[in-house]
PDB file of C-alpha atoms and ligand atoms in Angstrom:
ATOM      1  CA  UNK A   1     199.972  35.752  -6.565  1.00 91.00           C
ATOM      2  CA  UNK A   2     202.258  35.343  -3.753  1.00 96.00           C
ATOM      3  CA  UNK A   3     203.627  32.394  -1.572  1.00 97.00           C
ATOM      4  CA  UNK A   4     200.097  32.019   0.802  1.00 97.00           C
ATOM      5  CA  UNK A   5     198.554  30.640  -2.644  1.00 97.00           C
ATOM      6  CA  UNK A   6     200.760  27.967  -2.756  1.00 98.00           C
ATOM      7  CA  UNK A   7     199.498  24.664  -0.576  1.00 98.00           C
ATOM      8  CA  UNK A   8     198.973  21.190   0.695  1.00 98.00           C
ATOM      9  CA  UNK A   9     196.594  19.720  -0.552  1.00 98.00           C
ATOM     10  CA  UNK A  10     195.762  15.528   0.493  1.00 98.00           C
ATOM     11  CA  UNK A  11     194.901  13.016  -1.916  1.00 98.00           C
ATOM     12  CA  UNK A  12     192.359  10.245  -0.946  1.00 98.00           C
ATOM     13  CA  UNK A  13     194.326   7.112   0.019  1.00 98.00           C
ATOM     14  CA  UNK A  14     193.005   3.075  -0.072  1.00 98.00           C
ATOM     15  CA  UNK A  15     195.348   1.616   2.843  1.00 96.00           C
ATOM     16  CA  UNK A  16     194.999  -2.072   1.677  1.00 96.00           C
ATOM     17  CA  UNK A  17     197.294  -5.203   3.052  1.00 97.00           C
ATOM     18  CA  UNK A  18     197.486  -5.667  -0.477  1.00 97.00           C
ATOM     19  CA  UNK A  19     199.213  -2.372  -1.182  1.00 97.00           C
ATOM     20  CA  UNK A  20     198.268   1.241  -0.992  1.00 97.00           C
ATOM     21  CA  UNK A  21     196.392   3.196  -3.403  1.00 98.00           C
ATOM     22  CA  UNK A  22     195.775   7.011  -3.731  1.00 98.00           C
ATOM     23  CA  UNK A  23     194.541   8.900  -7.048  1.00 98.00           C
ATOM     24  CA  UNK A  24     193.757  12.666  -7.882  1.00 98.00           C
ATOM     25  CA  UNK A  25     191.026  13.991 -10.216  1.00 98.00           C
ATOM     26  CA  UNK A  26     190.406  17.712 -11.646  1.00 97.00           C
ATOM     27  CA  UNK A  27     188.758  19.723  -9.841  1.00 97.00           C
ATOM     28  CA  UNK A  28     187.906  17.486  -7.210  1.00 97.00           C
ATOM     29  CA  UNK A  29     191.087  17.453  -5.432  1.00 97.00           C
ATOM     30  CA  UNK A  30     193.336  19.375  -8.319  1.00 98.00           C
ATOM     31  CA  UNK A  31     192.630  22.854  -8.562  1.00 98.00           C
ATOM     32  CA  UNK A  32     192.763  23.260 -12.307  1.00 98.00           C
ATOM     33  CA  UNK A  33     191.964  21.386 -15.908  1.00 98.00           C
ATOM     34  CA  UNK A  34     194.973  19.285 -16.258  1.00 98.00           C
ATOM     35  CA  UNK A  35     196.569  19.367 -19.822  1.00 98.00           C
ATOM     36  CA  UNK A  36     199.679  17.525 -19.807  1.00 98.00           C
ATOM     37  CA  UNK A  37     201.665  15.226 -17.000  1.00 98.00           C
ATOM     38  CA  UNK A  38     205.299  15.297 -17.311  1.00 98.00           C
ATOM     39  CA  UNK A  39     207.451  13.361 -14.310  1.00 98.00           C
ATOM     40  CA  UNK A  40     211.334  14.208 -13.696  1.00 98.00           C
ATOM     41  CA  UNK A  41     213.730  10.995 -12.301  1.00 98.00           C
ATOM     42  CA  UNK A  42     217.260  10.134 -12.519  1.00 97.00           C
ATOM     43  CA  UNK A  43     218.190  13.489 -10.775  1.00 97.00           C
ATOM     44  CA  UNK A  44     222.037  13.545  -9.693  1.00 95.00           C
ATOM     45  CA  UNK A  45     222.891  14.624  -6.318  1.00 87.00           C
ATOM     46  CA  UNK A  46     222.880  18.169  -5.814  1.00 89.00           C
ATOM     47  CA  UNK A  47     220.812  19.172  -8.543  1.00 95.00           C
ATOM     48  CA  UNK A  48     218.179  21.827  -8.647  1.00 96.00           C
ATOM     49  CA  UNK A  49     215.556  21.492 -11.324  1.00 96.00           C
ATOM     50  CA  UNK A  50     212.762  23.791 -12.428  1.00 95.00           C
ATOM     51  CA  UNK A  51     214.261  27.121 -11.409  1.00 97.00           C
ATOM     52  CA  UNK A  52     211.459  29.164 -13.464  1.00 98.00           C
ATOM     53  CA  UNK A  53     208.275  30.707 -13.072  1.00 98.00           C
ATOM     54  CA  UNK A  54     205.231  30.178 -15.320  1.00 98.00           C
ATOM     55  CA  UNK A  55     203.033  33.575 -16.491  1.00 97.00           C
ATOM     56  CA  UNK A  56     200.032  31.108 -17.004  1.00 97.00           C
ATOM     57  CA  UNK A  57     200.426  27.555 -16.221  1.00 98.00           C
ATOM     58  CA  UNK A  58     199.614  26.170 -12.805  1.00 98.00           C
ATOM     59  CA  UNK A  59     200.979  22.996 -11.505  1.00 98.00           C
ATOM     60  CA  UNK A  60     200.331  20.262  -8.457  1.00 98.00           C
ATOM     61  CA  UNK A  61     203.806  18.406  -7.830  1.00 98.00           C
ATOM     62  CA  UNK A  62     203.459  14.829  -5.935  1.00 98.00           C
ATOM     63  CA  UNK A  63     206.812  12.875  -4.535  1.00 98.00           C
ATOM     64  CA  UNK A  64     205.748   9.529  -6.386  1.00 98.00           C
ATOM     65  CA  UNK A  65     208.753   7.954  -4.952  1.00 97.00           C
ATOM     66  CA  UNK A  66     211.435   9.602  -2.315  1.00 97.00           C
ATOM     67  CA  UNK A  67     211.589  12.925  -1.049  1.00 97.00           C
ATOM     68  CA  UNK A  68     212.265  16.503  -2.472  1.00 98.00           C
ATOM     69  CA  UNK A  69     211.931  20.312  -1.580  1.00 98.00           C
ATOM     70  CA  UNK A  70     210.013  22.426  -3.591  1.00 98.00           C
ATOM     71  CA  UNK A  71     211.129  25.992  -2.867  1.00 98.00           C
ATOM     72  CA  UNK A  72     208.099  28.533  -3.863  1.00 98.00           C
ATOM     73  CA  UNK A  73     208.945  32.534  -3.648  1.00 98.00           C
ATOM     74  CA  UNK A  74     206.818  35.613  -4.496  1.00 97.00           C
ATOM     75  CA  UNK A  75     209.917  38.021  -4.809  1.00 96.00           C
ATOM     76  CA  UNK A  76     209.306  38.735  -1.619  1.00 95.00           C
ATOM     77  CA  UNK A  77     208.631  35.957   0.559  1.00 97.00           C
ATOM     78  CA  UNK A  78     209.977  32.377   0.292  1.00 97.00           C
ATOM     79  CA  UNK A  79     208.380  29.023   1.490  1.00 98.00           C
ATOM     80  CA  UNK A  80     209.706  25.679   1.264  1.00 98.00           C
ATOM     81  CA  UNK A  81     207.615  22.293   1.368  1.00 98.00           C
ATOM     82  CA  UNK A  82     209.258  19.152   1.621  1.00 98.00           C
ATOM     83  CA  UNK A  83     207.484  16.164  -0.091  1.00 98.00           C
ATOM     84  CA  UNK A  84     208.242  12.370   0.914  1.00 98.00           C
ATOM     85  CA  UNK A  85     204.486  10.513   0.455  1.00 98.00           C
ATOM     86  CA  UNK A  86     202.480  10.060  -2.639  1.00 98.00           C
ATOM     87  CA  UNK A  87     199.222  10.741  -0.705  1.00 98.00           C
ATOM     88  CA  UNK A  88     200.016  14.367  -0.662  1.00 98.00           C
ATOM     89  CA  UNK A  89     200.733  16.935  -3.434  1.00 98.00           C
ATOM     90  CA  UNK A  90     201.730  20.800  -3.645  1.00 98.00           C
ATOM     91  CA  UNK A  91     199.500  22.932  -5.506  1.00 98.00           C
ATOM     92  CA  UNK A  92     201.520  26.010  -7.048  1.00 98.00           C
ATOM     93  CA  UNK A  93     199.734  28.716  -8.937  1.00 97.00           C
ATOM     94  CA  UNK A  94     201.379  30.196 -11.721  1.00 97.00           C
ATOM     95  CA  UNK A  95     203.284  33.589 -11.204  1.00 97.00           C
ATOM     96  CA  UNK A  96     205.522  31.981  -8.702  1.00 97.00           C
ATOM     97  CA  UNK A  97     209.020  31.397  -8.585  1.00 98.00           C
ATOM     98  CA  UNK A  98     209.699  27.756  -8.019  1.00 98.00           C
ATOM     99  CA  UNK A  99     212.912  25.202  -7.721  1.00 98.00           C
ATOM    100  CA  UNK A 100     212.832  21.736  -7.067  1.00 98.00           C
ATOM    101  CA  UNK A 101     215.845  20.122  -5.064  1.00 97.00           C
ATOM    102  CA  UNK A 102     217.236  18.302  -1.895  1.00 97.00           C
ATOM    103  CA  UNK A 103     216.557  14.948  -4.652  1.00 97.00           C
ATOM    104  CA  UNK A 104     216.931  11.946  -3.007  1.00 97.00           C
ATOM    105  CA  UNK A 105     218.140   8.800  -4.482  1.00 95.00           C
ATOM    106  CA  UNK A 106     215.660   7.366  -7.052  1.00 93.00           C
ATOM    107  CA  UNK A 107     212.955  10.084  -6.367  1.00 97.00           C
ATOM    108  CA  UNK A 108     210.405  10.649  -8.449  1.00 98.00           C
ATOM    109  CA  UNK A 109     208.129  13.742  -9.081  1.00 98.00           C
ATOM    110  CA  UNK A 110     205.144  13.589 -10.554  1.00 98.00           C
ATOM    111  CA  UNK A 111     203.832  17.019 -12.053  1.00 98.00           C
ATOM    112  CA  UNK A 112     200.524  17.793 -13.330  1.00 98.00           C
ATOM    113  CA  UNK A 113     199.946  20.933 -15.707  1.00 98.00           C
ATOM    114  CA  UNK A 114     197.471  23.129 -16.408  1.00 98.00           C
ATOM    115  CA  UNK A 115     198.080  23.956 -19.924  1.00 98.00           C
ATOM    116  CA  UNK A 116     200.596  22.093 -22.466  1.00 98.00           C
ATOM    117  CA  UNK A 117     204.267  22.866 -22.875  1.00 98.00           C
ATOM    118  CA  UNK A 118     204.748  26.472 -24.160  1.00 98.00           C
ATOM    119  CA  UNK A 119     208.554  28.053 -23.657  1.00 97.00           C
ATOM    120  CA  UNK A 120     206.800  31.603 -24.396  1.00 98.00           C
ATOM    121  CA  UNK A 121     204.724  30.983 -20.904  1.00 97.00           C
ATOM    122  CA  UNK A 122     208.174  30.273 -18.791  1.00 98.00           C
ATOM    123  CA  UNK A 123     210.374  33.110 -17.124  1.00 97.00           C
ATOM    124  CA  UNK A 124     213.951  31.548 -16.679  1.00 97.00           C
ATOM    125  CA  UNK A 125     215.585  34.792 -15.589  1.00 97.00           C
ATOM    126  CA  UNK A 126     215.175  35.984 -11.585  1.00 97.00           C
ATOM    127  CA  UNK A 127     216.037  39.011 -12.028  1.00 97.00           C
ATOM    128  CA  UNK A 128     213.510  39.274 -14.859  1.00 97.00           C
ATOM    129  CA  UNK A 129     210.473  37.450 -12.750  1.00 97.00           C
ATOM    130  CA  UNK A 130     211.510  40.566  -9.891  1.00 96.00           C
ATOM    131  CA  UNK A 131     210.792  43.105 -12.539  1.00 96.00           C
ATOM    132  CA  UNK A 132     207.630  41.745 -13.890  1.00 92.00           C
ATOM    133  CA  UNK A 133     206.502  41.188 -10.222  1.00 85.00           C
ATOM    134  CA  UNK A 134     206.916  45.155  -9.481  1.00 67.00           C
ATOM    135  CA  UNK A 135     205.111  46.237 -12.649  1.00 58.00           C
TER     136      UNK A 135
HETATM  137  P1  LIG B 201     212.515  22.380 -18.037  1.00 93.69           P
HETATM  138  O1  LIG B 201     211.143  22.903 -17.854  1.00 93.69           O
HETATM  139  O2  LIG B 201     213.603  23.349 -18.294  1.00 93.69           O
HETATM  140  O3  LIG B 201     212.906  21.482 -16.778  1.00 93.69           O
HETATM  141  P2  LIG B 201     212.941  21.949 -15.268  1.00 93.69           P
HETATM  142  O4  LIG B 201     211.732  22.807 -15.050  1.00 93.69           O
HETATM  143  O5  LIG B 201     212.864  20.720 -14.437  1.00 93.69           O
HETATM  144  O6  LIG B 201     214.217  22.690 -15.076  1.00 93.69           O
HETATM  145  O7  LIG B 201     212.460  21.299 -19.194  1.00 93.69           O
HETATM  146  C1  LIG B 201     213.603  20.595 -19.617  1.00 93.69           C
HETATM  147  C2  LIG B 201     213.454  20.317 -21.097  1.00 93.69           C
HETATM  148  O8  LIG B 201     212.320  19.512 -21.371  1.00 93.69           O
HETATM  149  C3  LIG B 201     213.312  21.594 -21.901  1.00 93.69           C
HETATM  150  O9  LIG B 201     214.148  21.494 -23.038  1.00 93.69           O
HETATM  151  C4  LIG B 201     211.877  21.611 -22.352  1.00 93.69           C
HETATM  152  C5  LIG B 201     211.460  20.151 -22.311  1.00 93.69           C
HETATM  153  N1  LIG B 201     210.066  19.970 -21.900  1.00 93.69           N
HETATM  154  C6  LIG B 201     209.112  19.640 -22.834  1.00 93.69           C
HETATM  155  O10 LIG B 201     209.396  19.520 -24.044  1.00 93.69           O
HETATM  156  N2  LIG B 201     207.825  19.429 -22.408  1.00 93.69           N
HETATM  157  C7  LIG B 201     207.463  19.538 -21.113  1.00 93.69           C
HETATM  158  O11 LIG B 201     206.279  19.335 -20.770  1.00 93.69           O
HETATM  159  C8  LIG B 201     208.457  19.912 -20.145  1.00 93.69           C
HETATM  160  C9  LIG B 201     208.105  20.094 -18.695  1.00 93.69           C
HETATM  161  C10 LIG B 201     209.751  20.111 -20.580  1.00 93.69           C
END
């Protein structure tokens, strides 16, 4: 898997006087079966959440509310996506390095999973994601 996986991908969007509405749906518009939703809020300035990568689990991350950067890297190549509208989401495959940061006040990330919470699937050490990488 490397960085060229990861991508853009738009959400439909109802532009309505009345307020705006956009929604997502497997398969249609999100790559994968999704298994669990999980959101992350709150964040302190400065922080830096989800440095990890994922051996199986694939994810689509959507700025709900405010802006963040979502830094994806193969071990080789880096590529970082900012997200600021909720129309739009960031598909990343599993097998990738990924951070989230650049938080701004009362952000809110919505991220949709492809399989439920398993600490066995995540790879917290860089150095250790490198070496799996090169095997
Ligand atoms: P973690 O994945 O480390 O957060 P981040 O990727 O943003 O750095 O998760 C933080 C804690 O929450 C960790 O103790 C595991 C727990 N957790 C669950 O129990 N279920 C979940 O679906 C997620 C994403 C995390």
């Amino acid at each position: 898997m490397t960085v060229q996986n990861s991508k853009i991908i738009s959400l439909p969007k109802f532009l309505d006087s009345r307020g705006n509405l956009s929604f997502a749906e497997q398969f249609t518009h999100i790559p994968f079966k999704i298994e669990r939703v999980y959101w992350i809020y709150d964040v302190p300035g400065g922080e830096t959440r989800g440095g990890h990568a994922y051996r199986d689990n694939q994810e689509f991350v959507i700025a709900l509310s405010g802006s963040f950067d979502v830094l994806v890297d193969d071990g080789g190549e880096q590529k970082v996506f900012s997200l600021n509208r909720s129309y739009y989401g960031l598909y990343v495959p599993n097998g990738l390095w990924r951070e989230m940061r650049n938080f701004s006040t009362n952000s809110l990330a919505l991220v949709l999973s492809s399989t439920s919470y398993l600490e066995e699937d995540y790879i917290r050490n860089y150095d250790k994601f490198l070496t799996l990488r090169i095997k």
